[in-house]
Amino acid sequence: MTKVTREKFGDLPHGEGVVEKFLLKSDTIEVEIISLGCIITALKTKSRDGEFSDIVLGFDHLEGYIKKHPYFGAVIGRVANRIAKGKFVVEGKEYHLAINNGPNSLHGGIKGFDKAVWAPEVLSDGVRFFRVSPDGEEGYPGELKVWVTYTLNSGELTINYRAQSSKTTPVNLTNHAYFNLAGQGSPNIYDHKFTIEAESYLPVDETQIPTGEVASVQGTAFDLREPVELGSHLQKFQLGGFDHNFCLKQAKEPQFCARAYHPPSGRTIDVYTTQPGIQFYTGNFLDGSLKGKGDCVYPRHSGFCLETQNWPDAVNKPHFPNALLYPEEEYRHITCFKFFVS
């Protein structure tokens, strides 16, 4: 049985409106989501000994989310991840996007879906958010209608993404929650164990754009098919962290793709998705400069993301999974996070 309540979270500056907060509560989990960016601002789960802790990074107040931050908890669009040199061609026309990440366009541009206020609708077991992305917004073609629905069923948080466009456009939606299963504000994630059910991954160039090669994980640092403890794994392979797309077996129904496990607390997340990829990111660019919830700071490697999505720069790589949504079609993807204690 899920209980859903709503309240005011804060006022946007310059009279731009009110941001609401929605609390989804089951017997084992509490999730808080706001109408700005469909951001997951809190997610509380129990440890092995029954202790409730908030396991996502973020801020106590709206002000933190209005200022520049690394997409904590937000829905990312119109296109998550990087597009090389901020340009692509659709139906013979070249489109140009804002360059906001080195020489590339990242996470939908200057004002992506994470910075928009969405229209909420309370459901019996969750909340559905809707917005219209106007034709030309951030340089993308077509008016895009988007629905993002969060539902909570016992220990399972499901995110359902739907979109329809008036013109052919790239679309790639994800959620950018940063987790720390020891509890947000814990100094690092080195004692977490990670598993990713992927036989290949995408090598990247120095600007984090895939080279185009689809490489086998066999015998590399990217072979996470068996659980690895992050800290010792990074040391063993002399890696500064992960920020890579792992290639998944795609299916109509959500398939298991990843697990994060924190042995000291027993907290575990299993991820299921219909998407062809998952970006595993270990908070390499967190630098301790942001003050988060409860005055915590978030240093490097103090959170991880498991972002289910299409492959980065797929719109410019014909051999990658299709990135385009056509006017007569519907974009539809589901990702489930199952929280439990091991």
mmCIF file of C-alpha atoms in Angstrom:
data_model
loop_
_atom_site.group_PDB
_atom_site.id
_atom_site.type_symbol
_atom_site.label_atom_id
_atom_site.label_comp_id
_atom_site.label_asym_id
_atom_site.label_seq_id
_atom_site.Cartn_x
_atom_site.Cartn_y
_atom_site.Cartn_z
ATOM 1 C CA MET A 1 0.000 0.000 0.000
ATOM 2 C CA THR A 2 1.483 3.333 -1.102
ATOM 3 C CA LYS A 3 0.535 6.629 0.470
ATOM 4 C CA VAL A 4 0.958 9.785 -1.622
ATOM 5 C CA THR A 5 0.940 13.304 -0.156
ATOM 6 C CA ARG A 6 1.757 16.700 -1.664
ATOM 7 C CA GLU A 7 2.971 19.967 -0.198
ATOM 8 C CA LYS A 8 4.670 23.175 -1.247
ATOM 9 C CA PHE A 9 8.467 22.890 -1.556
ATOM 10 C CA GLY A 10 9.247 26.520 -2.376
ATOM 11 C CA ASP A 11 8.752 29.563 -4.576
ATOM 12 C CA LEU A 12 10.798 30.165 -7.701
ATOM 13 C CA PRO A 13 12.477 33.593 -7.925
ATOM 14 C CA HIS A 14 10.943 36.443 -9.982
ATOM 15 C CA GLY A 15 7.413 35.085 -9.502
ATOM 16 C CA GLU A 16 8.042 32.141 -11.824
ATOM 17 C CA GLY A 17 5.735 29.922 -9.814
ATOM 18 C CA VAL A 18 5.558 27.383 -7.033
ATOM 19 C CA VAL A 19 7.474 24.112 -6.802
ATOM 20 C CA GLU A 20 5.579 21.267 -5.155
ATOM 21 C CA LYS A 21 6.917 18.210 -3.360
ATOM 22 C CA PHE A 22 5.339 14.748 -3.475
ATOM 23 C CA LEU A 23 5.987 12.140 -0.797
ATOM 24 C CA LEU A 24 5.537 8.510 -1.853
ATOM 25 C CA LYS A 25 5.545 6.168 1.142
ATOM 26 C CA SER A 26 5.387 2.369 1.261
ATOM 27 C CA ASP A 27 6.080 -0.001 4.152
ATOM 28 C CA THR A 28 9.818 -0.042 3.323
ATOM 29 C CA ILE A 29 10.614 3.145 1.361
ATOM 30 C CA GLU A 30 9.960 6.878 1.357
ATOM 31 C CA VAL A 31 10.616 8.871 -1.817
ATOM 32 C CA GLU A 32 10.349 12.651 -2.204
ATOM 33 C CA ILE A 33 10.031 14.139 -5.707
ATOM 34 C CA ILE A 34 9.572 17.778 -6.692
ATOM 35 C CA SER A 35 7.913 19.327 -9.732
ATOM 36 C CA LEU A 36 11.124 21.152 -10.710
ATOM 37 C CA GLY A 37 12.962 18.745 -13.015
ATOM 38 C CA CYS A 38 10.993 15.762 -11.597
ATOM 39 C CA ILE A 39 13.883 15.677 -9.106
ATOM 40 C CA ILE A 40 14.150 12.890 -6.537
ATOM 41 C CA THR A 41 15.172 14.975 -3.513
ATOM 42 C CA ALA A 42 15.156 12.181 -0.927
ATOM 43 C CA LEU A 43 14.918 8.389 -0.882
ATOM 44 C CA LYS A 44 14.900 6.638 2.477
ATOM 45 C CA THR A 45 15.411 2.895 2.843
ATOM 46 C CA LYS A 46 16.141 0.581 5.754
ATOM 47 C CA SER A 47 19.469 -1.047 6.534
ATOM 48 C CA ARG A 48 19.918 -4.623 7.737
ATOM 49 C CA ASP A 49 19.255 -3.495 11.322
ATOM 50 C CA GLY A 50 16.181 -1.458 10.391
ATOM 51 C CA GLU A 51 17.795 1.981 10.322
ATOM 52 C CA PHE A 52 16.148 4.393 7.872
ATOM 53 C CA SER A 53 18.636 6.516 5.907
ATOM 54 C CA ASP A 54 18.372 8.912 2.990
ATOM 55 C CA ILE A 55 20.499 7.381 0.211
ATOM 56 C CA VAL A 56 20.386 10.101 -2.497
ATOM 57 C CA LEU A 57 22.504 13.246 -2.713
ATOM 58 C CA GLY A 58 20.757 16.597 -2.920
ATOM 59 C CA PHE A 59 19.698 19.727 -1.052
ATOM 60 C CA ASP A 60 17.360 20.566 1.816
ATOM 61 C CA HIS A 61 15.860 23.603 0.096
ATOM 62 C CA LEU A 62 14.756 24.715 -3.362
ATOM 63 C CA GLU A 63 17.581 27.270 -3.536
ATOM 64 C CA GLY A 64 20.148 24.465 -3.940
ATOM 65 C CA TYR A 65 18.338 23.053 -6.972
ATOM 66 C CA ILE A 66 17.959 26.453 -8.659
ATOM 67 C CA LYS A 67 21.695 27.128 -8.492
ATOM 68 C CA LYS A 68 24.183 25.210 -10.638
ATOM 69 C CA HIS A 69 24.515 21.596 -9.488
ATOM 70 C CA PRO A 70 25.469 18.286 -11.134
ATOM 71 C CA TYR A 71 21.893 17.252 -12.053
ATOM 72 C CA PHE A 72 21.178 15.706 -8.626
ATOM 73 C CA GLY A 73 18.124 13.451 -8.887
ATOM 74 C CA ALA A 74 16.769 15.070 -12.044
ATOM 75 C CA VAL A 75 15.081 13.849 -15.190
ATOM 76 C CA ILE A 76 17.395 14.610 -18.114
ATOM 77 C CA GLY A 77 16.192 15.591 -21.604
ATOM 78 C CA ARG A 78 15.565 16.223 -24.387
ATOM 79 C CA VAL A 79 18.715 14.126 -24.899
ATOM 80 C CA ALA A 80 20.626 12.724 -21.932
ATOM 81 C CA ASN A 81 24.404 12.393 -22.148
ATOM 82 C CA ARG A 82 26.684 13.925 -24.778
ATOM 83 C CA ILE A 83 26.179 14.907 -28.405
ATOM 84 C CA ALA A 84 29.502 15.434 -30.185
ATOM 85 C CA LYS A 85 30.227 19.075 -31.051
ATOM 86 C CA GLY A 86 26.582 19.877 -30.264
ATOM 87 C CA LYS A 87 25.324 19.067 -33.749
ATOM 88 C CA PHE A 88 23.420 16.411 -35.646
ATOM 89 C CA VAL A 89 21.563 15.963 -38.928
ATOM 90 C CA VAL A 90 17.915 14.894 -39.147
ATOM 91 C CA GLU A 91 16.209 14.409 -42.521
ATOM 92 C CA GLY A 92 18.943 16.362 -44.297
ATOM 93 C CA LYS A 93 18.912 19.383 -41.971
ATOM 94 C CA GLU A 94 21.761 20.163 -39.575
ATOM 95 C CA TYR A 95 20.788 21.232 -36.059
ATOM 96 C CA HIS A 96 23.067 23.097 -33.638
ATOM 97 C CA LEU A 97 22.855 22.869 -29.855
ATOM 98 C CA ALA A 98 24.459 24.836 -27.028
ATOM 99 C CA ILE A 99 27.998 23.693 -26.230
ATOM 100 C CA ASN A 100 28.029 23.224 -22.449
ATOM 101 C CA ASN A 101 30.523 20.414 -21.752
ATOM 102 C CA GLY A 102 33.956 20.926 -23.298
ATOM 103 C CA PRO A 103 33.332 20.939 -27.069
ATOM 104 C CA ASN A 104 30.051 18.989 -26.716
ATOM 105 C CA SER A 105 26.413 19.370 -25.746
ATOM 106 C CA LEU A 106 25.433 17.619 -22.511
ATOM 107 C CA HIS A 107 22.091 16.656 -20.941
ATOM 108 C CA GLY A 108 19.768 18.689 -23.140
ATOM 109 C CA GLY A 109 21.670 21.976 -23.171
ATOM 110 C CA ILE A 110 21.680 25.152 -21.066
ATOM 111 C CA LYS A 111 18.098 24.781 -19.845
ATOM 112 C CA GLY A 112 17.272 21.104 -20.107
ATOM 113 C CA PHE A 113 14.280 19.233 -18.717
ATOM 114 C CA ASP A 114 16.000 19.233 -15.300
ATOM 115 C CA LYS A 115 15.440 22.998 -15.017
ATOM 116 C CA ALA A 116 11.775 23.048 -16.102
ATOM 117 C CA VAL A 117 8.738 23.054 -13.811
ATOM 118 C CA TRP A 118 6.475 20.149 -14.749
ATOM 119 C CA ALA A 119 2.703 19.843 -14.297
ATOM 120 C CA PRO A 120 1.958 17.148 -11.680
ATOM 121 C CA GLU A 121 -0.924 14.707 -11.365
ATOM 122 C CA VAL A 122 -1.284 12.640 -8.197
ATOM 123 C CA LEU A 123 -1.941 8.915 -8.725
ATOM 124 C CA SER A 124 -3.023 6.297 -6.177
ATOM 125 C CA ASP A 125 0.528 4.897 -6.041
ATOM 126 C CA GLY A 126 2.681 7.754 -7.321
ATOM 127 C CA VAL A 127 2.839 10.940 -9.372
ATOM 128 C CA ARG A 128 2.854 11.713 -13.089
ATOM 129 C CA PHE A 129 4.596 14.799 -14.458
ATOM 130 C CA PHE A 130 3.880 16.376 -17.848
ATOM 131 C CA ARG A 131 5.468 19.115 -19.909
ATOM 132 C CA VAL A 132 5.542 20.386 -23.478
ATOM 133 C CA SER A 133 8.996 21.101 -24.867
ATOM 134 C CA PRO A 134 8.405 23.727 -27.585
ATOM 135 C CA ASP A 135 9.642 23.273 -31.151
ATOM 136 C CA GLY A 136 13.201 24.635 -31.226
ATOM 137 C CA GLU A 137 13.747 24.478 -27.459
ATOM 138 C CA GLU A 138 17.529 24.271 -26.903
ATOM 139 C CA GLY A 139 17.882 23.814 -30.678
ATOM 140 C CA TYR A 140 15.882 20.570 -30.978
ATOM 141 C CA PRO A 141 13.258 20.087 -33.710
ATOM 142 C CA GLY A 142 9.577 19.483 -33.009
ATOM 143 C CA GLU A 143 7.166 20.118 -30.173
ATOM 144 C CA LEU A 144 7.670 17.263 -27.722
ATOM 145 C CA LYS A 145 5.025 16.186 -25.208
ATOM 146 C CA VAL A 146 6.598 14.307 -22.316
ATOM 147 C CA TRP A 147 5.155 12.277 -19.450
ATOM 148 C CA VAL A 148 7.309 10.958 -16.599
ATOM 149 C CA THR A 149 5.537 8.763 -14.050
ATOM 150 C CA TYR A 150 6.964 7.616 -10.729
ATOM 151 C CA THR A 151 5.156 4.761 -8.974
ATOM 152 C CA LEU A 152 6.072 3.042 -5.719
ATOM 153 C CA ASN A 153 5.063 -0.521 -4.961
ATOM 154 C CA SER A 154 6.524 -1.839 -1.695
ATOM 155 C CA GLY A 155 10.311 -1.837 -2.336
ATOM 156 C CA GLU A 156 10.123 -0.997 -6.028
ATOM 157 C CA LEU A 157 10.321 2.469 -7.590
ATOM 158 C CA THR A 158 9.327 2.467 -11.265
ATOM 159 C CA ILE A 159 9.932 5.355 -13.661
ATOM 160 C CA ASN A 160 7.892 5.314 -16.858
ATOM 161 C CA TYR A 161 8.928 7.678 -19.672
ATOM 162 C CA ARG A 162 6.659 8.562 -22.617
ATOM 163 C CA ALA A 163 7.044 11.171 -25.357
ATOM 164 C CA GLN A 164 5.402 12.226 -28.629
ATOM 165 C CA SER A 165 6.838 14.676 -31.150
ATOM 166 C CA SER A 166 5.428 16.801 -33.971
ATOM 167 C CA LYS A 167 8.708 16.403 -35.950
ATOM 168 C CA THR A 168 11.459 13.805 -36.117
ATOM 169 C CA THR A 169 13.779 14.472 -33.173
ATOM 170 C CA PRO A 170 16.355 12.706 -31.037
ATOM 171 C CA VAL A 171 15.006 11.787 -27.582
ATOM 172 C CA ASN A 172 16.847 10.123 -24.712
ATOM 173 C CA LEU A 173 15.396 10.422 -21.202
ATOM 174 C CA THR A 174 16.925 9.252 -17.923
ATOM 175 C CA ASN A 175 17.067 10.023 -14.218
ATOM 176 C CA HIS A 176 20.331 11.329 -12.751
ATOM 177 C CA ALA A 177 19.968 10.311 -9.085
ATOM 178 C CA TYR A 178 23.242 10.044 -7.181
ATOM 179 C CA PHE A 179 23.142 7.229 -4.620
ATOM 180 C CA ASN A 180 25.257 6.415 -1.596
ATOM 181 C CA LEU A 181 23.947 3.283 0.114
ATOM 182 C CA ALA A 182 25.816 4.106 3.330
ATOM 183 C CA GLY A 183 23.599 7.197 3.510
ATOM 184 C CA GLN A 184 23.977 10.512 1.713
ATOM 185 C CA GLY A 185 26.855 12.523 3.147
ATOM 186 C CA SER A 186 29.011 9.434 3.676
ATOM 187 C CA PRO A 187 32.495 10.292 2.380
ATOM 188 C CA ASN A 188 32.811 7.762 -0.469
ATOM 189 C CA ILE A 189 31.412 4.669 -2.182
ATOM 190 C CA TYR A 190 34.615 2.584 -2.205
ATOM 191 C CA ASP A 191 33.084 -0.179 -0.049
ATOM 192 C CA HIS A 192 30.123 -0.647 -2.437
ATOM 193 C CA LYS A 193 30.029 -3.690 -4.711
ATOM 194 C CA PHE A 194 28.799 -3.235 -8.280
ATOM 195 C CA THR A 195 27.575 -5.667 -10.905
ATOM 196 C CA ILE A 196 26.638 -4.706 -14.471
ATOM 197 C CA GLU A 197 25.168 -7.339 -16.766
ATOM 198 C CA ALA A 198 26.943 -6.186 -19.928
ATOM 199 C CA GLU A 199 29.270 -7.977 -22.320
ATOM 200 C CA SER A 200 30.383 -4.771 -24.041
ATOM 201 C CA TYR A 201 30.949 -1.100 -23.317
ATOM 202 C CA LEU A 202 31.741 2.071 -25.264
ATOM 203 C CA PRO A 203 35.328 3.382 -25.135
ATOM 204 C CA VAL A 204 35.418 7.198 -25.200
ATOM 205 C CA ASP A 205 37.766 9.909 -26.420
ATOM 206 C CA GLU A 206 39.288 12.599 -24.212
ATOM 207 C CA THR A 207 36.022 14.606 -24.331
ATOM 208 C CA GLN A 208 33.919 11.592 -23.204
ATOM 209 C CA ILE A 209 32.402 10.981 -26.650
ATOM 210 C CA PRO A 210 32.236 7.322 -27.724
ATOM 211 C CA THR A 211 34.854 6.502 -30.349
ATOM 212 C CA GLY A 212 32.322 4.338 -32.187
ATOM 213 C CA GLU A 213 33.888 1.057 -31.121
ATOM 214 C CA VAL A 214 31.690 -1.400 -29.215
ATOM 215 C CA ALA A 215 34.337 -3.158 -27.117
ATOM 216 C CA SER A 216 34.154 -6.445 -25.245
ATOM 217 C CA VAL A 217 34.469 -6.118 -21.454
ATOM 218 C CA GLN A 218 36.352 -9.435 -21.323
ATOM 219 C CA GLY A 219 39.690 -9.051 -19.549
ATOM 220 C CA THR A 220 39.229 -5.288 -18.957
ATOM 221 C CA ALA A 221 38.398 -3.012 -16.028
ATOM 222 C CA PHE A 222 34.891 -2.838 -17.509
ATOM 223 C CA ASP A 223 34.068 -6.481 -16.852
ATOM 224 C CA LEU A 224 31.580 -6.046 -14.004
ATOM 225 C CA ARG A 225 29.587 -9.200 -14.730
ATOM 226 C CA GLU A 226 30.708 -10.503 -11.342
ATOM 227 C CA PRO A 227 30.519 -8.143 -8.329
ATOM 228 C CA VAL A 228 33.551 -5.901 -7.774
ATOM 229 C CA GLU A 229 34.324 -3.729 -4.770
ATOM 230 C CA LEU A 230 34.745 -0.265 -6.247
ATOM 231 C CA GLY A 231 37.718 1.010 -4.231
ATOM 232 C CA SER A 232 39.980 -1.998 -4.784
ATOM 233 C CA HIS A 233 38.835 -2.296 -8.419
ATOM 234 C CA LEU A 234 39.788 1.327 -9.214
ATOM 235 C CA GLN A 235 43.175 0.760 -7.556
ATOM 236 C CA LYS A 236 43.791 -2.509 -9.371
ATOM 237 C CA PHE A 237 43.167 -0.936 -12.784
ATOM 238 C CA GLN A 238 44.515 2.545 -11.939
ATOM 239 C CA LEU A 239 41.174 4.108 -12.914
ATOM 240 C CA GLY A 240 39.982 7.534 -11.832
ATOM 241 C CA GLY A 241 36.409 6.268 -11.816
ATOM 242 C CA PHE A 242 33.699 5.224 -14.236
ATOM 243 C CA ASP A 243 31.744 7.487 -16.586
ATOM 244 C CA HIS A 244 30.926 4.967 -19.285
ATOM 245 C CA ASN A 245 28.036 3.452 -21.163
ATOM 246 C CA PHE A 246 27.552 -0.284 -20.823
ATOM 247 C CA CYS A 247 25.674 -2.005 -23.648
ATOM 248 C CA LEU A 248 22.643 -4.017 -22.594
ATOM 249 C CA LYS A 249 20.456 -6.651 -24.189
ATOM 250 C CA GLN A 250 17.347 -4.688 -25.098
ATOM 251 C CA ALA A 251 13.855 -6.092 -24.589
ATOM 252 C CA LYS A 252 10.218 -4.958 -24.540
ATOM 253 C CA GLU A 253 9.934 -5.783 -20.825
ATOM 254 C CA PRO A 254 12.398 -4.447 -18.224
ATOM 255 C CA GLN A 255 15.455 -6.709 -17.887
ATOM 256 C CA PHE A 256 17.891 -6.899 -14.970
ATOM 257 C CA CYS A 257 20.998 -4.859 -15.810
ATOM 258 C CA ALA A 258 22.807 -3.742 -12.657
ATOM 259 C CA ARG A 259 23.200 -4.193 -8.924
ATOM 260 C CA ALA A 260 24.741 -1.980 -6.259
ATOM 261 C CA TYR A 261 25.326 -3.550 -2.843
ATOM 262 C CA HIS A 262 26.662 -2.045 0.381
ATOM 263 C CA PRO A 263 27.888 -4.935 2.572
ATOM 264 C CA PRO A 264 28.076 -2.998 5.894
ATOM 265 C CA SER A 265 24.389 -1.923 5.798
ATOM 266 C CA GLY A 266 23.048 -4.651 3.519
ATOM 267 C CA ARG A 267 21.319 -2.041 1.336
ATOM 268 C CA THR A 268 20.989 -3.220 -2.254
ATOM 269 C CA ILE A 269 19.573 -1.758 -5.477
ATOM 270 C CA ASP A 270 18.703 -3.894 -8.477
ATOM 271 C CA VAL A 271 18.071 -2.012 -11.731
ATOM 272 C CA TYR A 272 15.767 -3.271 -14.497
ATOM 273 C CA THR A 273 15.217 -1.430 -17.779
ATOM 274 C CA THR A 274 13.962 -1.537 -21.365
ATOM 275 C CA GLN A 275 16.813 0.757 -22.450
ATOM 276 C CA PRO A 276 19.793 -0.418 -24.556
ATOM 277 C CA GLY A 277 22.394 1.174 -22.267
ATOM 278 C CA ILE A 278 23.302 2.183 -18.749
ATOM 279 C CA GLN A 279 25.757 4.961 -17.909
ATOM 280 C CA PHE A 280 27.701 4.004 -14.777
ATOM 281 C CA TYR A 281 29.090 7.175 -13.209
ATOM 282 C CA THR A 282 31.029 7.252 -9.952
ATOM 283 C CA GLY A 283 30.827 10.971 -9.122
ATOM 284 C CA ASN A 284 34.268 11.750 -10.547
ATOM 285 C CA PHE A 285 33.458 15.461 -10.906
ATOM 286 C CA LEU A 286 32.083 15.965 -7.401
ATOM 287 C CA ASP A 287 34.636 18.131 -5.613
ATOM 288 C CA GLY A 288 33.296 18.946 -2.148
ATOM 289 C CA SER A 289 32.348 22.502 -3.113
ATOM 290 C CA LEU A 290 28.575 22.007 -2.785
ATOM 291 C CA LYS A 291 26.830 21.997 0.579
ATOM 292 C CA GLY A 292 24.127 19.351 0.510
ATOM 293 C CA LYS A 293 21.466 18.038 2.854
ATOM 294 C CA GLY A 294 22.221 18.446 6.545
ATOM 295 C CA ASP A 295 25.255 20.608 5.631
ATOM 296 C CA CYS A 296 27.014 17.553 4.174
ATOM 297 C CA VAL A 297 29.674 18.088 1.535
ATOM 298 C CA TYR A 298 29.976 15.787 -1.455
ATOM 299 C CA PRO A 299 33.603 15.024 -2.329
ATOM 300 C CA ARG A 300 34.786 13.014 -5.332
ATOM 301 C CA HIS A 301 33.355 9.484 -5.458
ATOM 302 C CA SER A 302 30.766 10.179 -2.723
ATOM 303 C CA GLY A 303 27.872 9.077 -4.941
ATOM 304 C CA PHE A 304 27.153 6.912 -7.972
ATOM 305 C CA CYS A 305 24.638 7.034 -10.815
ATOM 306 C CA LEU A 306 23.137 4.170 -12.769
ATOM 307 C CA GLU A 307 21.540 6.080 -15.648
ATOM 308 C CA THR A 308 19.520 3.855 -17.967
ATOM 309 C CA GLN A 309 19.463 5.395 -21.438
ATOM 310 C CA ASN A 310 20.344 5.138 -25.105
ATOM 311 C CA TRP A 311 24.020 5.185 -26.001
ATOM 312 C CA PRO A 312 25.791 8.584 -25.926
ATOM 313 C CA ASP A 313 25.994 10.422 -29.268
ATOM 314 C CA ALA A 314 23.762 7.754 -30.871
ATOM 315 C CA VAL A 315 22.208 10.429 -33.098
ATOM 316 C CA ASN A 316 25.602 10.735 -34.842
ATOM 317 C CA LYS A 317 26.472 7.024 -34.912
ATOM 318 C CA PRO A 318 24.343 5.047 -37.405
ATOM 319 C CA HIS A 319 25.445 1.681 -35.974
ATOM 320 C CA PHE A 320 24.295 2.636 -32.442
ATOM 321 C CA PRO A 321 20.656 2.001 -31.387
ATOM 322 C CA ASN A 322 18.181 4.343 -33.070
ATOM 323 C CA ALA A 323 18.001 7.727 -31.306
ATOM 324 C CA LEU A 324 15.166 9.272 -33.328
ATOM 325 C CA LEU A 325 11.491 9.593 -32.465
ATOM 326 C CA TYR A 326 9.191 9.995 -35.475
ATOM 327 C CA PRO A 327 5.902 11.955 -35.387
ATOM 328 C CA GLU A 328 3.649 8.909 -35.721
ATOM 329 C CA GLU A 329 5.483 6.969 -32.969
ATOM 330 C CA GLU A 330 5.662 7.078 -29.187
ATOM 331 C CA TYR A 331 8.858 7.014 -27.137
ATOM 332 C CA ARG A 332 8.285 4.606 -24.274
ATOM 333 C CA HIS A 333 10.745 3.258 -21.726
ATOM 334 C CA ILE A 334 10.561 1.843 -18.223
ATOM 335 C CA THR A 335 13.209 1.626 -15.509
ATOM 336 C CA CYS A 336 12.659 -0.096 -12.152
ATOM 337 C CA PHE A 337 14.796 0.312 -9.055
ATOM 338 C CA LYS A 338 14.262 -2.521 -6.563
ATOM 339 C CA PHE A 339 15.480 -1.724 -3.057
ATOM 340 C CA PHE A 340 16.086 -4.499 -0.544
ATOM 341 C CA VAL A 341 18.439 -5.730 2.152
ATOM 342 C CA SER A 342 20.928 -8.548 1.498
#
